[in-house]
Coordinates of C-alpha atoms in Angstrom, one line a residue:
M42 CA 131.0 90.4 71.6
Q43 CA 132.3 91.0 75.2
L44 CA 135.5 89.3 74.5
C45 CA 135.9 91.4 71.3
H46 CA 135.4 94.6 73.2
M47 CA 137.7 93.5 75.9
L48 CA 140.5 92.8 73.3
S49 CA 139.8 96.1 71.6
L50 CA 141.1 98.0 74.8
L51 CA 144.6 96.5 74.4
P52 CA 147.4 97.4 71.8
T53 CA 146.7 95.1 68.8
K54 CA 150.0 93.3 69.5
L55 CA 148.8 92.2 72.9
A56 CA 145.4 91.4 71.5
A57 CA 146.9 89.1 69.0
Q58 CA 149.1 87.3 71.5
T59 CA 145.9 86.3 73.6
G60 CA 145.3 83.7 70.8
I61 CA 147.5 81.2 72.5
L62 CA 145.3 81.1 75.5
S63 CA 142.4 79.3 73.9
K64 CA 141.4 78.0 70.5
R65 CA 138.2 80.2 70.7
W66 CA 140.4 83.2 71.2
R67 CA 142.8 82.5 68.3
D68 CA 141.1 84.6 65.6
V69 CA 138.9 87.0 67.7
W70 CA 141.6 89.8 67.5
L71 CA 140.9 90.0 63.7
S72 CA 137.3 91.3 64.4
I73 CA 138.2 93.9 67.1
P74 CA 137.1 97.4 65.9
A75 CA 140.2 99.2 67.2
L76 CA 143.8 98.6 65.8
E77 CA 146.8 100.2 67.7
F78 CA 150.5 99.7 66.8
Q79 CA 153.4 101.5 68.4
M80 CA 157.0 101.0 66.9
H81 CA 159.6 102.7 69.0
L82 CA 162.7 102.0 67.0
R83 CA 165.0 104.8 68.2
A84 CA 164.1 104.4 72.1
N85 CA 165.0 100.6 71.6
Y86 CA 168.3 101.2 69.7
E87 CA 171.5 101.3 71.8
G88 CA 174.2 101.2 68.9
D89 CA 176.0 103.9 66.9
M90 CA 173.4 106.3 65.3
T91 CA 175.4 106.2 62.1
A92 CA 174.3 102.6 61.7
F93 CA 170.6 103.1 62.7
D94 CA 169.3 103.1 59.1
S95 CA 170.6 99.6 58.7
F96 CA 169.0 98.6 62.0
A97 CA 165.6 100.0 61.3
K98 CA 165.2 99.1 57.6
P99 CA 164.3 95.4 58.1
K100 CA 162.2 96.0 61.0
I101 CA 160.2 98.7 59.0
E102 CA 159.8 96.4 56.2
S103 CA 158.6 93.6 58.5
F104 CA 156.0 95.8 60.0
T105 CA 154.6 97.3 56.8
N106 CA 154.3 93.8 55.3
F107 CA 152.6 92.6 58.4
L108 CA 150.1 95.6 58.2
D109 CA 149.6 94.9 54.5
R110 CA 148.7 91.4 55.1
L111 CA 146.4 92.1 58.1
F112 CA 144.4 94.7 55.9
A113 CA 144.2 91.9 53.3
I114 CA 142.8 89.2 55.5
R115 CA 140.4 90.9 57.9
D116 CA 137.1 92.7 57.5
I117 CA 138.3 96.4 57.1
S118 CA 134.7 97.8 57.2
S119 CA 134.6 96.7 61.0
I120 CA 137.5 99.0 62.0
K121 CA 136.2 102.2 63.8
K122 CA 139.6 103.3 65.5
F123 CA 143.1 103.3 64.0
R124 CA 146.2 104.4 66.1
L125 CA 149.7 104.4 64.8
V126 CA 152.8 105.5 66.8
F127 CA 155.9 105.3 64.7
D128 CA 159.3 107.1 65.4
H129 CA 160.6 106.8 61.8
Q130 CA 159.5 107.8 58.3
V131 CA 156.6 105.8 57.0
D132 CA 156.5 105.1 53.4
T133 CA 153.9 107.5 51.9
R134 CA 152.4 104.7 49.5
C135 CA 151.8 102.3 52.4
L136 CA 150.2 105.2 54.6
N137 CA 147.9 106.1 51.6
N138 CA 146.9 102.5 51.2
W139 CA 146.1 102.0 54.8
L140 CA 144.0 105.1 55.3
S141 CA 142.4 104.6 52.0
A142 CA 141.2 101.1 53.1
L143 CA 139.7 102.5 56.4
H144 CA 136.2 103.1 55.0
N145 CA 134.3 103.4 58.2
I146 CA 136.9 104.9 60.4
Q147 CA 135.5 107.2 63.2
E148 CA 138.8 107.8 65.2
L149 CA 142.3 108.3 63.7
D150 CA 145.4 108.9 65.8
L151 CA 148.7 109.1 64.1
E152 CA 152.0 110.0 65.8
L153 CA 154.6 109.8 63.1
L154 CA 157.8 111.3 63.9
V155 CA 159.7 112.7 60.9
Q156 CA 156.8 112.1 58.5
R157 CA 157.5 114.5 55.7
E158 CA 154.0 115.0 54.4
F159 CA 150.5 113.7 55.5
P160 CA 148.2 112.5 52.8
W161 CA 144.8 114.3 53.1
S162 CA 143.2 112.6 50.0
P163 CA 142.5 109.3 51.6
L164 CA 140.4 110.9 54.1
A165 CA 137.9 112.3 51.7
D166 CA 134.4 111.2 52.4
K167 CA 135.4 109.6 55.6
L168 CA 133.0 109.7 58.7
L169 CA 135.8 110.8 61.2
E170 CA 134.6 112.1 64.4
I171 CA 138.0 112.2 66.2
L172 CA 141.4 113.1 64.4
K173 CA 144.7 113.2 66.4
L174 CA 147.9 114.2 64.5
S175 CA 151.3 114.5 66.1
C176 CA 154.7 115.4 64.6
I177 CA 153.4 115.4 61.0
S178 CA 154.1 117.8 58.2
L179 CA 150.5 119.0 57.0
P180 CA 150.2 120.0 53.5
N181 CA 147.3 122.4 52.2
I182 CA 144.1 120.5 52.7
P183 CA 142.3 119.9 49.4
S184 CA 139.0 121.4 48.7
S185 CA 137.6 117.7 48.1
V186 CA 138.3 117.0 51.6
S187 CA 136.2 117.9 54.6
F188 CA 135.2 116.5 58.0
P189 CA 131.4 117.2 58.3
R190 CA 131.2 114.9 61.5
L191 CA 134.5 115.7 63.1
K192 CA 134.2 116.9 66.8
V193 CA 137.6 116.3 68.2
L194 CA 140.8 117.6 66.5
H195 CA 144.3 117.3 68.1
L196 CA 147.3 118.8 66.5
H197 CA 150.6 118.3 68.4
S198 CA 153.9 119.6 67.1
A199 CA 152.7 119.6 63.5
T200 CA 154.2 121.7 60.6
Y201 CA 152.0 123.7 58.3
V202 CA 152.4 125.3 55.0
D203 CA 151.6 128.9 56.2
D204 CA 149.0 130.8 58.2
A205 CA 146.1 130.3 55.7
S206 CA 146.7 126.5 55.8
V207 CA 145.7 126.5 59.4
E208 CA 142.5 128.5 58.8
K209 CA 141.6 126.3 55.9
L210 CA 141.9 123.1 57.9
L211 CA 139.7 124.5 60.7
S212 CA 137.1 125.9 58.2
S213 CA 136.8 122.3 56.9
C214 CA 135.4 121.2 60.4
P215 CA 131.9 122.8 60.7
V216 CA 130.9 120.9 63.8
L217 CA 134.2 120.7 65.6
E218 CA 133.7 121.0 69.4
D219 CA 137.1 120.0 71.0
L220 CA 140.4 121.5 69.6
Q221 CA 143.8 120.9 71.1
I222 CA 147.0 122.5 69.5
S223 CA 150.5 122.3 70.9
R224 CA 153.0 124.1 68.8
W225 CA 156.7 124.0 68.3
E226 CA 159.0 127.1 67.0
W227 CA 159.4 125.9 63.3
D228 CA 155.8 125.4 62.3
N229 CA 155.8 128.1 59.5
V230 CA 152.8 130.1 61.2
R231 CA 153.1 133.6 62.3
N232 CA 149.4 134.6 62.6
F233 CA 147.5 131.6 64.2
V234 CA 143.9 132.4 63.6
I235 CA 141.3 130.2 65.3
T236 CA 137.8 130.9 64.1
V237 CA 135.5 128.2 65.0
P238 CA 131.7 129.1 66.1
S239 CA 131.0 125.6 67.1
L240 CA 133.9 125.0 69.5
K241 CA 133.2 124.2 73.1
R242 CA 136.6 123.2 74.4
L243 CA 139.9 124.9 73.4
T244 CA 143.3 123.8 74.7
L245 CA 146.4 125.7 73.3
D246 CA 150.0 124.9 74.4
F247 CA 152.4 127.5 72.9
T248 CA 155.2 127.0 75.4
T249 CA 158.1 127.4 73.1
H250 CA 160.5 129.8 74.8
E251 CA 161.1 133.1 73.0
T252 CA 164.8 132.6 72.7
N253 CA 164.0 129.8 70.2
L254 CA 161.8 132.0 68.1
Y255 CA 164.1 135.0 67.5
D256 CA 167.4 136.5 67.0
D257 CA 168.3 140.1 67.1
D258 CA 167.6 140.5 63.4
H259 CA 164.0 139.3 63.8
Y260 CA 163.2 141.9 66.4
E261 CA 164.7 144.6 64.2
D262 CA 162.7 143.4 61.3
G263 CA 159.5 143.7 63.4
V264 CA 158.6 139.9 63.0
E265 CA 155.7 139.1 65.4
Y266 CA 153.7 136.0 66.2
K267 CA 150.0 136.6 66.7
L268 CA 147.2 134.6 68.1
I269 CA 143.5 135.5 67.2
I270 CA 140.7 133.4 68.7
T271 CA 136.9 133.7 67.7
A272 CA 134.9 131.0 69.6
P273 CA 131.6 132.5 70.9
N274 CA 130.3 129.2 72.1
L275 CA 133.5 128.1 74.0
E276 CA 132.8 126.7 77.5
Y277 CA 136.6 125.6 78.4
L278 CA 139.7 127.5 77.7
S279 CA 143.2 126.4 78.4
L280 CA 145.7 128.8 77.2
I281 CA 149.6 128.6 77.7
D282 CA 151.2 131.0 75.5
Y283 CA 154.8 132.3 75.7
M284 CA 155.0 132.8 71.9
S285 CA 152.5 135.3 70.8
D286 CA 153.5 139.0 70.8
S287 CA 150.0 139.7 70.1
I288 CA 146.7 137.9 71.5
Q289 CA 143.3 139.1 70.3
V290 CA 140.2 137.3 71.6
N291 CA 136.6 138.0 71.0
S292 CA 133.9 137.5 73.6
M293 CA 133.7 134.0 75.2
A294 CA 131.0 134.7 77.7
R295 CA 130.0 131.0 77.9
V296 CA 133.4 129.8 79.4
T297 CA 132.9 128.5 82.8
E298 CA 136.5 127.0 83.4
S299 CA 139.7 128.5 82.2
H300 CA 143.4 127.9 82.7
L301 CA 145.7 130.9 81.7
S302 CA 149.3 131.2 81.6
V303 CA 150.5 134.0 79.2
C304 CA 153.7 136.0 79.2
K305 CA 156.6 137.4 77.2
I306 CA 159.8 136.8 79.3
L307 CA 162.0 138.9 77.1
E308 CA 159.8 142.0 77.1
C309 CA 162.1 144.0 79.2
D310 CA 165.2 143.4 77.2
Y311 CA 164.0 143.6 73.6
R312 CA 160.5 145.5 73.5
T313 CA 159.5 149.1 73.5
V314 CA 157.3 150.6 76.1
E315 CA 154.5 150.7 73.6
Q316 CA 154.9 147.0 72.8
I317 CA 154.9 146.1 76.5
S318 CA 151.7 148.3 77.0
N319 CA 150.0 146.6 74.1
Y320 CA 150.7 143.2 75.4
E321 CA 149.5 144.0 78.8
S322 CA 146.3 145.3 77.2
N323 CA 145.9 142.0 75.3
V324 CA 146.2 139.9 78.7
R325 CA 143.5 142.2 80.1
E326 CA 141.2 141.5 77.2
I327 CA 141.5 137.8 77.8
F328 CA 140.2 138.2 81.1
R329 CA 137.5 140.6 80.1
S330 CA 136.4 138.0 77.3
I331 CA 135.5 135.4 80.1
P332 CA 133.3 137.3 82.5
N333 CA 131.2 134.5 83.6
V334 CA 134.1 131.9 84.5
K335 CA 133.5 129.8 87.6
H336 CA 136.8 128.0 87.9
L337 CA 140.0 130.0 87.1
T338 CA 143.6 129.1 87.1
I339 CA 146.2 132.0 86.6
G340 CA 149.7 130.6 85.8
D341 CA 153.1 131.7 86.3
F342 CA 154.0 135.3 85.3
T343 CA 150.6 136.2 84.1
T344 CA 150.1 138.6 87.0
N345 CA 153.1 140.6 85.8
S346 CA 150.8 142.0 83.0
L347 CA 148.0 142.7 85.4
S348 CA 149.4 144.3 88.5
E349 CA 148.5 147.8 87.5
S350 CA 145.0 147.0 86.5
L351 CA 143.4 144.3 88.7
D352 CA 140.9 146.3 90.3
S353 CA 140.2 149.1 87.8
R354 CA 140.2 147.5 84.2
L355 CA 139.1 144.0 84.9
P356 CA 135.4 142.8 85.3
V357 CA 133.9 141.8 88.3
F358 CA 133.7 138.0 88.2
Q359 CA 130.2 137.5 89.6
N360 CA 130.3 133.7 89.1
L361 CA 133.9 132.8 90.2
V362 CA 133.8 130.2 92.9
H363 CA 137.2 128.7 92.6
L364 CA 140.7 130.7 92.0
E365 CA 144.1 129.3 91.7
I366 CA 146.9 131.9 91.2
S367 CA 150.5 131.8 91.1
F368 CA 152.5 134.9 92.2
Q369 CA 155.7 134.7 90.3
H370 CA 157.9 138.0 90.5
V371 CA 155.1 140.1 92.0
N372 CA 153.9 140.8 95.6
G373 CA 151.0 138.7 96.2
A374 CA 150.1 140.6 99.5
I375 CA 149.4 143.6 97.4
L376 CA 147.6 141.9 94.5
L377 CA 145.5 139.4 96.4
P378 CA 143.0 141.9 97.9
K379 CA 142.4 143.4 94.7
L380 CA 141.5 140.0 93.3
L381 CA 139.3 139.2 96.2
K382 CA 137.5 142.5 95.6
I383 CA 136.6 141.5 92.0
S384 CA 135.6 137.8 93.1
P385 CA 132.3 138.4 95.3
K386 CA 131.2 134.8 95.3
L387 CA 134.7 133.1 95.7
E388 CA 134.5 130.0 97.7
S389 CA 138.0 128.3 97.3
L390 CA 141.4 130.1 96.9
I391 CA 144.8 128.3 96.1
L392 CA 148.1 129.9 96.1
P393 CA 150.5 127.2 94.8
R394 CA 153.4 129.6 94.7
G395 CA 152.9 131.1 98.1
I396 CA 152.2 134.7 98.8
I397 CA 155.5 136.5 97.8
S398 CA 158.1 135.4 95.4
Q399 CA 161.4 134.6 97.2
I400 CA 163.1 136.9 94.4
L401 CA 161.2 139.9 96.0
F402 CA 162.2 139.4 99.6
S403 CA 164.8 142.0 99.5
F404 CA 163.0 144.4 97.2
I405 CA 159.7 145.2 98.9
S406 CA 159.7 149.0 99.2
E407 CA 157.6 150.8 101.8
E408 CA 155.0 152.0 99.2
N409 CA 154.6 148.3 98.1
Q410 CA 154.0 146.9 101.5
F411 CA 150.6 145.1 102.5
K412 CA 148.0 147.6 103.5
P413 CA 144.6 146.3 104.6
P414 CA 141.8 147.4 102.3
Q415 CA 139.3 150.0 103.9
D416 CA 136.5 147.7 102.8
V417 CA 136.5 144.0 103.4
P418 CA 135.9 142.0 100.2
E419 CA 132.5 140.6 99.9
C420 CA 133.8 137.1 99.3
L421 CA 135.6 137.2 102.9
L422 CA 132.4 138.1 104.6
F423 CA 130.0 135.7 102.9
S424 CA 131.4 132.9 100.8
L425 CA 135.2 132.0 101.1
K426 CA 135.4 128.6 102.8
N427 CA 138.7 127.0 101.8
V428 CA 142.2 128.4 101.4
E429 CA 145.5 126.7 100.5
I430 CA 148.8 128.4 100.6
W431 CA 152.1 126.8 99.7
H432 CA 155.7 127.9 100.2
I433 CA 155.1 130.1 103.3
T434 CA 158.6 131.0 104.5
G435 CA 158.0 133.1 107.6
R436 CA 160.8 135.3 106.6
V437 CA 158.7 138.2 105.3
E438 CA 156.3 140.2 107.6
E439 CA 154.1 140.6 104.5
E440 CA 153.0 137.0 104.7
V441 CA 152.0 137.1 108.1
Q442 CA 150.1 140.4 107.9
L443 CA 148.1 138.8 105.0
L444 CA 147.4 135.6 106.8
I445 CA 146.2 137.4 109.9
Y446 CA 144.0 139.5 107.6
L447 CA 142.4 136.6 106.1
L448 CA 141.8 134.8 109.5
E449 CA 140.2 137.9 111.1
N450 CA 138.0 138.8 108.1
A451 CA 137.2 135.4 106.5
R452 CA 133.8 135.1 108.5
V453 CA 132.6 131.8 106.8
L454 CA 136.1 130.1 106.5
E455 CA 136.0 126.5 107.1
K456 CA 139.5 125.3 106.4
I457 CA 143.0 126.9 105.8
T458 CA 145.9 124.7 104.8
I459 CA 149.4 126.1 104.8
W460 CA 152.7 124.4 103.8
Y461 CA 155.9 125.8 105.0
E462 CA 158.9 126.2 102.6
E463 CA 161.8 124.3 104.2
Y464 CA 164.8 126.4 104.8
Y465 CA 168.0 125.3 106.5
V466 CA 169.4 127.5 109.2
S467 CA 172.6 126.6 111.1
G468 CA 172.6 123.1 109.6
G469 CA 169.1 122.2 110.7
P470 CA 165.5 122.6 109.6
M471 CA 164.0 126.1 110.2
D472 CA 163.4 126.7 113.9
T473 CA 160.3 129.0 114.2
N474 CA 161.9 130.4 117.4
N475 CA 164.3 132.2 115.0
Y476 CA 161.6 133.8 113.0
P477 CA 159.0 135.9 115.0
T478 CA 156.8 136.2 112.1
V479 CA 156.3 132.4 111.9
R480 CA 155.7 132.4 115.6
R481 CA 153.1 135.1 115.5
M482 CA 151.3 133.2 112.7
E483 CA 151.2 130.1 114.7
D484 CA 149.8 131.9 117.7
R485 CA 147.2 133.4 115.4
L486 CA 146.2 130.0 113.9
S487 CA 146.0 128.4 117.3
F488 CA 143.9 131.3 118.6
T489 CA 141.6 130.8 115.7
D490 CA 141.1 127.1 116.5
E491 CA 140.2 128.0 120.0
F492 CA 137.8 130.7 118.7
D493 CA 136.2 128.2 116.4
E494 CA 135.5 125.7 119.3
L495 CA 133.9 128.5 121.3
H496 CA 131.3 129.1 118.6

């Protein structure tokens, strides 16, 4: 049994090859509960693409015949996991036969490039717990097919019939806990509705750039992409969305970890003031829906929709202990104090993009310069222990002012880590003597080290 388990961790082709090592091993691979096959025809083809079909056809026939024979000679009932990666069209009849034979399958993972249509019917009455489908065209799921035990569903670069087909698929999974979806621009869905009361983990990757979604006529016709999420028991949310014009979320008060990166890059060029305002309101609602988050990552451009409302329309994150935020095209020296104010229990702060976007170096007006808040944020006085800041340039006074403010007011700070952005001046690395702001910062850090030693 141990040998069988060990072989089940290998791709099936490698497991079968272990039979040459010992007579005792020769047929063991026929009993392993997991089958995994990968066929990368396009990646291994170096000839003229016009002759690809001639190259691929005999290899596909050989593979399908092998799999047919394998299913005929081994105990199919013992197969619990089946994974197939194939970068060419699989004969629908063969796929139907293979899936129909897997009576006790618990985990099914299919990545079938250019697969025209996926057969749902063979999955009827299956005891599936994990289903992963990539690069597949998904027809409407028939009413005869449901997944009463399915807890994990991953859909990557799939194509659907329409909006309703997505809702119907999700409604057939009454105990679903983990949902991952990545989209591409031609998936036939405008309103992506996720209503799954049992869901605990949700990972959405809608990173298709807007220029791939629209042309000028679409904007004039008022075509919109919408995302609607209703998952009251969610505990983990990762949302990367550059597609949706409208994002509607209901309360997700149980979320303790979240990664958010949402924006509409083209809003200034194509959208009305009302559309921009509505989108900013949507982004604020996402943050309001997760008031109990403990670990929060805010990605690029997201702060563009929050800069006017960080301290007035967002909740106080009473449980937030870890914050990672990227300031892209915004002045972090202005926004960070507001964020600290609504994060009274914060312990760890990470700024992977630095404090101020380099694009803004020449555009910081007097009214947008850093001004220390009148009241020191609670987290600086009582909880903030670790700070990491990347891409410090030393070329902007704002950076040093904020760093000095943190060092003077973070009473329980244990560690601050700073990475300089490497600039080349006069043919060599940046000399801090040329930048008084950097020198002042280094003096302050040195002074702080001496101060800590005295206490």
